[in-house]
Amino acid sequence: MALPRSTPGSHHKGVMQMAEGNGSDDEKGPDQDKTERSDAAKESGHDIVREDLDDHEREIVSSHEIASAKLVHEIIRQRGIEELERPASALLWSAIAAGFVIGLSPYAIGALLNKVPEGPWMPLLMALGYSLGFIAVISGRLQLFTESTVTAVIPLATTPCWSNFNRTIRLWVIVLAGNMIGTFAFALFVHFNLSGQPEIAMHIREDSLKAITAYMDSPFLKGIPAGFMLATLVWAMPNLERQEVFIIAAITGLMYLAGVAHSIVGAAELWVIMLAGQIGVAQGLFGFLVPAVLGNVIGGGLLFGLLAHAQVVPEIDENYVYDKDRPRRKRRRVR
C-alpha cells in the first residue's frame, strides 16, 4: 500500500509533541495512551484497526491487504516498461517460444478427443485442455501478443509521446512476428507427425478446421472479447498471489466455451489446416487472422487498457514525471 504523504510541518510538530510528552509519559494511563494513538492515526491519515482485536488478529488483517487500483496500475506499467526496453532478440525468442508452447492448447484438445468418450462433461474437459497452453505461457513469463496489448498501452497512456508510441509499435510487431513463427513451428510439428501420434494429429486438424470455420463468421467481433478477457486476466494477476493457475484456467476456459477468437491460438489452428490444404492462404489470413488480431488489439489494448487507465487518472500526481522521454513543450511567452 502507498504510504500517505506527510503534511508540511508535520515532522516538526511531531518532534515538539514528543519533547513535550517526555516528562509526562509516566503519568499517562492506558486509556489516554489509546486516545492519543487514535488521534495520531487519524491525523496521519491511517485507517484505525479495531481496538478489540488482539495482535494475532491484527496481523491477519494486515496480511489480507490487497493492492489498490492505483498500485495495480503501477505494477502493470512497470512490467510494460520492462517489456518495452527488452532487446529485440530477447523479445523475438521469447515470443517464438510462446507461440510454440501455446500449441499445447490444440494439442490437449486433440489428445482429449482421442482418448475421452463423448459425454456431457466433454466441453468442460475441452475448456480445461484449451487453458493448458495459456497456463504454460503466462506462468513462464513468455511474450504473448495478447498480453502485450495491455501491458504496453498502460505506459503509453500514462506518458503519451512519440517515443513511447514507437516503442509500443516495435514491441507489438516483434512479439506478433515471433508468435506467428512459433505457432507455424507447432503446425509443422503436427503436419509431419513428429510426435508419432497420427490419431492425435488427425483430431487436431479436425478440431482446428471446426474452430476456424466458426471464427470466420465474424473474426473481428469475436476477437474483441478475447482481447478484453486476456487483458482482464493480466490486470487481475497482481492481486492473485499463489492463485494464478486457477484464474488463468477460468478465464481462458471461458474463452473456449464462449467461442471467442484468440489470434495466437487461432494462428496455430490456422497453420495446421493451411498445411493440410483445407484452407487457402489469402482466405486464412484476411478471412480470419488479420481481423482477429485487430479485434484483440481493440479489446485488450484500447478498450480495457484505456478504461483501466482512466480510473486511476484522478489519483496520479500531475507533477510526477513518469519517464525520461516525456516530451518537453516550449511555453510561449505571454506579452
Tab-separated table of C-alpha atoms in Angstrom:
chain	number	residue	atom	x	y	z
A	1	MET	CA	0.000	0.000	0.000
A	2	ALA	CA	1.224	3.509	-0.734
A	3	LEU	CA	2.341	5.457	2.286
A	4	PRO	CA	0.442	8.705	2.930
A	5	ARG	CA	2.310	11.935	2.326
A	6	SER	CA	3.163	13.943	5.400
A	7	THR	CA	1.735	17.428	5.550
A	8	PRO	CA	4.040	20.475	5.676
A	9	GLY	CA	5.417	20.966	9.152
A	10	SER	CA	4.173	17.619	10.394
A	11	HIS	CA	7.716	16.486	11.183
A	12	HIS	CA	8.457	19.499	13.391
A	13	LYS	CA	5.058	19.196	15.028
A	14	GLY	CA	5.727	15.567	15.877
A	15	VAL	CA	9.147	16.392	17.333
A	16	MET	CA	7.669	19.122	19.534
A	17	GLN	CA	4.911	16.815	20.736
A	18	MET	CA	7.488	14.170	21.634
A	19	ALA	CA	9.548	16.758	23.503
A	20	GLU	CA	6.550	17.991	25.437
A	21	GLY	CA	5.491	14.472	26.331
A	22	ASN	CA	8.873	13.225	27.527
A	23	GLY	CA	8.265	14.395	31.037
A	24	SER	CA	4.728	13.096	31.380
A	25	ASP	CA	4.897	9.571	29.923
A	26	ASP	CA	4.822	8.002	33.341
A	27	GLU	CA	1.614	9.835	34.243
A	28	LYS	CA	-0.376	8.602	31.184
A	29	GLY	CA	-2.943	5.910	31.706
A	30	PRO	CA	-3.772	3.165	29.179
A	31	ASP	CA	-6.997	4.909	28.110
A	32	GLN	CA	-5.212	8.185	27.490
A	33	ASP	CA	-2.485	6.367	25.550
A	34	LYS	CA	-5.093	4.686	23.291
A	35	THR	CA	-6.822	8.004	22.705
A	36	GLU	CA	-3.586	9.714	21.721
A	37	ARG	CA	-2.651	6.843	19.375
A	38	SER	CA	-6.084	7.034	17.754
A	39	ASP	CA	-5.802	10.802	17.348
A	40	ALA	CA	-2.332	10.410	15.837
A	41	ALA	CA	-3.596	7.755	13.433
A	42	LYS	CA	-6.482	9.949	12.338
A	43	GLU	CA	-4.163	12.911	11.851
A	44	SER	CA	-1.714	10.874	9.752
A	45	GLY	CA	-4.493	9.559	7.526
A	46	HIS	CA	-4.172	5.892	8.521
A	47	ASP	CA	-7.249	3.764	9.000
A	48	ILE	CA	-7.607	2.576	12.558
A	49	VAL	CA	-7.784	-1.146	13.227
A	50	ARG	CA	-10.422	-2.026	15.787
A	51	GLU	CA	-9.183	-1.809	19.351
A	52	ASP	CA	-10.842	-5.095	20.369
A	53	LEU	CA	-8.568	-7.167	18.075
A	54	ASP	CA	-5.550	-8.880	19.563
A	55	ASP	CA	-2.081	-8.834	17.980
A	56	HIS	CA	-2.609	-12.078	16.046
A	57	GLU	CA	-5.897	-10.836	14.609
A	58	ARG	CA	-4.271	-7.557	13.610
A	59	GLU	CA	-1.565	-9.483	11.748
A	60	ILE	CA	-4.268	-11.397	9.866
A	61	VAL	CA	-5.921	-8.116	8.856
A	62	SER	CA	-2.595	-6.707	7.641
A	63	SER	CA	-1.730	-9.861	5.681
A	64	HIS	CA	-5.047	-9.697	3.792
A	65	GLU	CA	-4.473	-6.251	2.357
A	66	ILE	CA	-4.834	-6.150	-1.440
A	67	ALA	CA	-3.317	-3.756	-3.922
A	68	SER	CA	-5.394	-0.735	-4.839
A	69	ALA	CA	-6.267	0.068	-8.446
A	70	LYS	CA	-3.551	2.723	-8.481
A	71	LEU	CA	-0.953	0.224	-7.275
A	72	VAL	CA	-2.061	-2.433	-9.789
A	73	HIS	CA	-1.806	0.220	-12.497
A	74	GLU	CA	1.768	0.963	-11.438
A	75	ILE	CA	2.698	-2.744	-11.352
A	76	ILE	CA	1.372	-3.234	-14.890
A	77	ARG	CA	3.079	-0.019	-16.012
A	78	GLN	CA	6.447	-1.158	-14.675
A	79	ARG	CA	6.023	-4.539	-16.341
A	80	GLY	CA	5.151	-2.789	-19.592
A	81	ILE	CA	8.253	-0.599	-19.374
A	82	GLU	CA	10.407	-3.693	-18.828
A	83	GLU	CA	8.936	-5.271	-21.961
A	84	LEU	CA	9.349	-2.080	-23.988
A	85	GLU	CA	13.029	-1.862	-23.017
A	86	ARG	CA	13.932	-5.505	-23.698
A	87	PRO	CA	16.349	-6.143	-26.584
A	88	ALA	CA	14.696	-7.114	-29.854
A	89	SER	CA	16.401	-10.518	-29.913
A	90	ALA	CA	15.171	-11.350	-26.399
A	91	LEU	CA	11.622	-10.329	-27.304
A	92	LEU	CA	11.703	-12.358	-30.512
A	93	TRP	CA	12.965	-15.593	-28.969
A	94	SER	CA	10.555	-15.321	-26.053
A	95	ALA	CA	7.693	-14.725	-28.497
A	96	ILE	CA	8.728	-17.689	-30.658
A	97	ALA	CA	8.771	-19.903	-27.572
A	98	ALA	CA	5.344	-18.586	-26.550
A	99	GLY	CA	3.930	-19.332	-29.998
A	100	PHE	CA	5.155	-22.912	-29.903
A	101	VAL	CA	4.123	-23.513	-26.287
A	102	ILE	CA	0.609	-22.120	-26.874
A	103	GLY	CA	0.223	-25.088	-29.200
A	104	LEU	CA	-0.391	-27.110	-26.042
A	105	SER	CA	-3.972	-25.840	-26.233
A	106	PRO	CA	-4.938	-27.509	-29.553
A	107	TYR	CA	-2.705	-30.478	-28.709
A	108	ALA	CA	-4.519	-31.068	-25.406
A	109	ILE	CA	-7.866	-30.859	-27.188
A	110	GLY	CA	-6.677	-33.387	-29.763
A	111	ALA	CA	-5.487	-35.741	-27.020
A	112	LEU	CA	-8.824	-35.478	-25.194
A	113	LEU	CA	-10.784	-36.158	-28.377
A	114	ASN	CA	-8.597	-39.186	-28.993
A	115	LYS	CA	-8.959	-40.769	-25.545
A	116	VAL	CA	-12.094	-39.474	-23.818
A	117	PRO	CA	-15.509	-40.701	-24.980
A	118	GLU	CA	-18.241	-38.191	-25.742
A	119	GLY	CA	-20.352	-37.105	-22.784
A	120	PRO	CA	-21.983	-34.100	-21.137
A	121	TRP	CA	-18.707	-33.333	-19.341
A	122	MET	CA	-16.688	-33.110	-22.560
A	123	PRO	CA	-16.997	-29.314	-23.120
A	124	LEU	CA	-15.598	-28.646	-19.641
A	125	LEU	CA	-12.676	-31.008	-20.247
A	126	MET	CA	-12.015	-29.348	-23.593
A	127	ALA	CA	-12.057	-25.931	-21.920
A	128	LEU	CA	-9.532	-27.186	-19.369
A	129	GLY	CA	-7.348	-28.562	-22.157
A	130	TYR	CA	-7.576	-25.247	-24.005
A	131	SER	CA	-6.280	-23.416	-20.920
A	132	LEU	CA	-3.085	-25.513	-20.632
A	133	GLY	CA	-1.203	-23.558	-23.275
A	134	PHE	CA	-2.054	-20.254	-21.595
A	135	ILE	CA	-1.047	-21.572	-18.171
A	136	ALA	CA	2.360	-22.628	-19.507
A	137	VAL	CA	2.964	-19.387	-21.422
A	138	ILE	CA	1.789	-16.934	-18.756
A	139	SER	CA	3.399	-18.782	-15.832
A	140	GLY	CA	6.648	-18.971	-17.802
A	141	ARG	CA	6.549	-15.196	-18.498
A	142	LEU	CA	6.848	-15.770	-22.238
A	143	GLN	CA	5.885	-12.970	-24.616
A	144	LEU	CA	2.300	-13.425	-25.776
A	145	PHE	CA	0.910	-10.775	-28.111
A	146	THR	CA	-2.492	-10.537	-26.451
A	147	GLU	CA	-0.858	-9.848	-23.076
A	148	SER	CA	1.324	-7.156	-24.618
A	149	THR	CA	-1.711	-5.298	-25.921
A	150	VAL	CA	-2.497	-4.086	-22.391
A	151	THR	CA	0.954	-4.047	-20.739
A	152	ALA	CA	2.353	-1.799	-23.478
A	153	VAL	CA	-0.663	0.518	-23.591
A	154	ILE	CA	-0.503	1.486	-19.896
A	155	PRO	CA	2.934	3.193	-20.166
A	156	LEU	CA	1.813	4.887	-23.382
A	157	ALA	CA	-1.429	6.124	-21.822
A	158	THR	CA	0.418	7.359	-18.729
A	159	THR	CA	3.109	9.158	-20.710
A	160	PRO	CA	1.759	9.809	-24.212
A	161	CYS	CA	4.638	10.737	-26.500
A	162	TRP	CA	6.051	9.645	-29.839
A	163	SER	CA	8.901	7.781	-28.181
A	164	ASN	CA	6.519	5.554	-26.209
A	165	PHE	CA	4.258	5.162	-29.242
A	166	ASN	CA	7.181	3.965	-31.370
A	167	ARG	CA	8.333	1.584	-28.635
A	168	THR	CA	4.819	0.163	-28.346
A	169	ILE	CA	4.566	-0.482	-32.091
A	170	ARG	CA	8.051	-2.031	-32.039
A	171	LEU	CA	7.042	-4.376	-29.220
A	172	TRP	CA	3.815	-5.431	-30.916
A	173	VAL	CA	5.484	-6.095	-34.273
A	174	ILE	CA	8.298	-8.184	-32.788
A	175	VAL	CA	6.061	-10.171	-30.435
A	176	LEU	CA	3.391	-10.802	-33.064
A	177	ALA	CA	6.009	-11.924	-35.592
A	178	GLY	CA	7.610	-14.226	-33.029
A	179	ASN	CA	4.250	-15.704	-32.039
A	180	MET	CA	3.472	-16.378	-35.710
A	181	ILE	CA	6.821	-18.143	-36.184
A	182	GLY	CA	6.272	-20.242	-33.060
A	183	THR	CA	2.720	-21.248	-33.989
A	184	PHE	CA	3.868	-22.155	-37.511
A	185	ALA	CA	6.589	-24.351	-35.997
A	186	PHE	CA	3.889	-26.099	-33.965
A	187	ALA	CA	1.827	-26.615	-37.127
A	188	LEU	CA	4.846	-28.214	-38.818
A	189	PHE	CA	5.216	-30.461	-35.769
A	190	VAL	CA	1.620	-31.624	-36.225
A	191	HIS	CA	1.742	-31.810	-40.027
A	192	PHE	CA	4.776	-34.084	-40.127
A	193	ASN	CA	3.549	-36.089	-37.123
A	194	LEU	CA	6.816	-35.617	-35.258
A	195	SER	CA	5.255	-36.962	-32.068
A	196	GLY	CA	4.459	-40.293	-33.721
A	197	GLN	CA	0.779	-39.973	-32.788
A	198	PRO	CA	-1.221	-39.846	-36.037
A	199	GLU	CA	-4.564	-40.159	-34.236
A	200	ILE	CA	-3.943	-37.053	-32.142
A	201	ALA	CA	-2.705	-35.148	-35.206
A	202	MET	CA	-5.892	-36.096	-37.034
A	203	HIS	CA	-8.066	-34.823	-34.181
A	204	ILE	CA	-6.058	-31.576	-34.026
A	205	ARG	CA	-6.714	-30.977	-37.720
A	206	GLU	CA	-10.415	-31.772	-37.380
A	207	ASP	CA	-10.944	-29.530	-34.361
A	208	SER	CA	-8.817	-26.739	-35.876
A	209	LEU	CA	-10.940	-26.737	-39.027
A	210	LYS	CA	-14.087	-26.623	-36.925
A	211	ALA	CA	-12.748	-23.734	-34.809
A	212	ILE	CA	-11.507	-21.600	-37.712
A	213	THR	CA	-14.755	-22.139	-39.609
A	214	ALA	CA	-16.698	-20.886	-36.572
A	215	TYR	CA	-14.390	-17.881	-36.109
A	216	MET	CA	-14.675	-16.781	-39.733
A	217	ASP	CA	-18.317	-15.773	-39.299
A	218	SER	CA	-17.148	-12.567	-37.584
A	219	PRO	CA	-13.454	-12.807	-36.593
A	220	PHE	CA	-13.087	-9.117	-35.732
A	221	LEU	CA	-16.091	-9.010	-33.408
A	222	LYS	CA	-15.152	-12.339	-31.804
A	223	GLY	CA	-11.616	-11.060	-31.314
A	224	ILE	CA	-12.706	-8.079	-29.199
A	225	PRO	CA	-13.997	-10.070	-26.179
A	226	ALA	CA	-10.978	-12.381	-26.379
A	227	GLY	CA	-8.599	-9.418	-26.106
A	228	PHE	CA	-10.688	-7.892	-23.335
A	229	MET	CA	-10.716	-11.129	-21.319
A	230	LEU	CA	-6.946	-11.614	-21.629
A	231	ALA	CA	-6.399	-8.019	-20.527
A	232	THR	CA	-8.684	-8.623	-17.540
A	233	LEU	CA	-6.526	-11.609	-16.646
A	234	VAL	CA	-3.339	-9.527	-16.804
A	235	TRP	CA	-4.904	-6.825	-14.614
A	236	ALA	CA	-6.070	-9.330	-12.002
A	237	MET	CA	-2.738	-11.149	-11.643
A	238	PRO	CA	-1.019	-8.793	-9.128
A	239	ASN	CA	-3.723	-9.485	-6.514
A	240	LEU	CA	-3.827	-13.254	-7.060
A	241	GLU	CA	-0.761	-14.499	-5.252
A	242	ARG	CA	-0.494	-18.321	-5.483
A	243	GLN	CA	-3.855	-18.465	-7.284
A	244	GLU	CA	-2.704	-17.555	-10.792
A	245	VAL	CA	-3.278	-21.005	-12.275
A	246	PHE	CA	-6.938	-21.035	-11.277
A	247	ILE	CA	-7.773	-17.619	-12.732
A	248	ILE	CA	-5.866	-18.401	-15.946
A	249	ALA	CA	-7.768	-21.671	-16.326
A	250	ALA	CA	-11.097	-19.997	-15.524
A	251	ILE	CA	-10.786	-17.071	-17.937
A	252	THR	CA	-9.196	-18.939	-20.846
A	253	GLY	CA	-11.597	-21.848	-20.357
A	254	LEU	CA	-14.449	-19.358	-20.575
A	255	MET	CA	-12.930	-18.046	-23.802
A	256	TYR	CA	-13.122	-21.547	-25.270
A	257	LEU	CA	-16.710	-22.108	-24.138
A	258	ALA	CA	-17.762	-18.679	-25.444
A	259	GLY	CA	-16.182	-19.338	-28.831
A	260	VAL	CA	-14.259	-16.052	-28.961
A	261	ALA	CA	-11.305	-15.676	-31.326
A	262	HIS	CA	-7.843	-15.591	-29.779
A	263	SER	CA	-5.465	-14.668	-32.581
A	264	ILE	CA	-2.430	-16.654	-31.403
A	265	VAL	CA	-4.148	-19.960	-30.626
A	266	GLY	CA	-6.198	-19.366	-33.764
A	267	ALA	CA	-2.979	-18.881	-35.742
A	268	ALA	CA	-1.725	-22.290	-34.596
A	269	GLU	CA	-5.013	-23.843	-35.711
A	270	LEU	CA	-4.946	-21.895	-38.982
A	271	TRP	CA	-1.433	-23.036	-39.945
A	272	VAL	CA	-2.403	-26.648	-39.198
A	273	ILE	CA	-5.319	-26.675	-41.633
A	274	MET	CA	-3.446	-24.488	-44.129
A	275	LEU	CA	-0.593	-27.001	-44.330
A	276	ALA	CA	-3.199	-29.742	-44.754
A	277	GLY	CA	-4.646	-27.859	-47.739
A	278	GLN	CA	-8.031	-27.344	-46.072
A	279	ILE	CA	-7.973	-23.555	-46.456
A	280	GLY	CA	-6.273	-21.099	-48.799
A	281	VAL	CA	-3.580	-18.651	-47.707
A	282	ALA	CA	-5.498	-15.481	-48.595
A	283	GLN	CA	-8.725	-16.804	-47.101
A	284	GLY	CA	-6.998	-17.747	-43.865
A	285	LEU	CA	-5.008	-14.530	-43.476
A	286	PHE	CA	-7.657	-11.989	-44.438
A	287	GLY	CA	-10.712	-14.008	-43.538
A	288	PHE	CA	-9.544	-14.791	-40.004
A	289	LEU	CA	-6.055	-13.865	-38.808
A	290	VAL	CA	-5.838	-10.145	-39.597
A	291	PRO	CA	-9.363	-9.321	-38.324
A	292	ALA	CA	-8.800	-11.416	-35.181
A	293	VAL	CA	-5.533	-9.613	-34.410
A	294	LEU	CA	-7.223	-6.232	-34.822
A	295	GLY	CA	-10.102	-7.352	-32.604
A	296	ASN	CA	-7.677	-8.486	-29.890
A	297	VAL	CA	-5.894	-5.119	-30.019
A	298	ILE	CA	-9.170	-3.205	-29.765
A	299	GLY	CA	-10.489	-5.354	-26.916
A	300	GLY	CA	-7.292	-5.626	-24.894
A	301	GLY	CA	-5.304	-2.502	-25.642
A	302	LEU	CA	-7.818	0.196	-26.442
A	303	LEU	CA	-10.987	-0.910	-24.668
A	304	PHE	CA	-9.723	-2.496	-21.446
A	305	GLY	CA	-6.341	-0.759	-21.291
A	306	LEU	CA	-7.707	2.759	-21.616
A	307	LEU	CA	-10.626	2.061	-19.276
A	308	ALA	CA	-8.255	0.659	-16.651
A	309	HIS	CA	-6.023	3.712	-17.040
A	310	ALA	CA	-8.918	6.172	-16.888
A	311	GLN	CA	-9.988	5.011	-13.429
A	312	VAL	CA	-6.649	5.990	-11.865
A	313	VAL	CA	-6.037	9.239	-13.756
A	314	PRO	CA	-7.550	11.368	-10.942
A	315	GLU	CA	-5.158	9.693	-8.474
A	316	ILE	CA	-1.980	10.196	-10.496
A	317	ASP	CA	0.194	13.088	-9.361
A	318	GLU	CA	0.312	15.501	-12.298
A	319	ASN	CA	3.686	16.846	-11.155
A	320	TYR	CA	5.351	13.430	-11.294
A	321	VAL	CA	7.308	12.790	-14.486
A	322	TYR	CA	6.989	9.079	-15.172
A	323	ASP	CA	9.504	8.549	-17.965
A	324	LYS	CA	12.603	10.379	-19.030
A	325	ASP	CA	11.271	10.530	-22.595
A	326	ARG	CA	8.300	12.742	-21.713
A	327	PRO	CA	8.365	15.466	-24.383
A	328	ARG	CA	9.159	18.924	-23.115
A	329	ARG	CA	6.922	21.551	-24.658
A	330	LYS	CA	8.186	25.053	-25.051
A	331	ARG	CA	5.958	27.578	-23.370
A	332	ARG	CA	5.119	30.706	-25.276
A	333	ARG	CA	5.787	33.946	-23.523
A	334	VAL	CA	2.682	35.956	-22.793
A	335	ARG	CA	3.165	39.594	-23.745
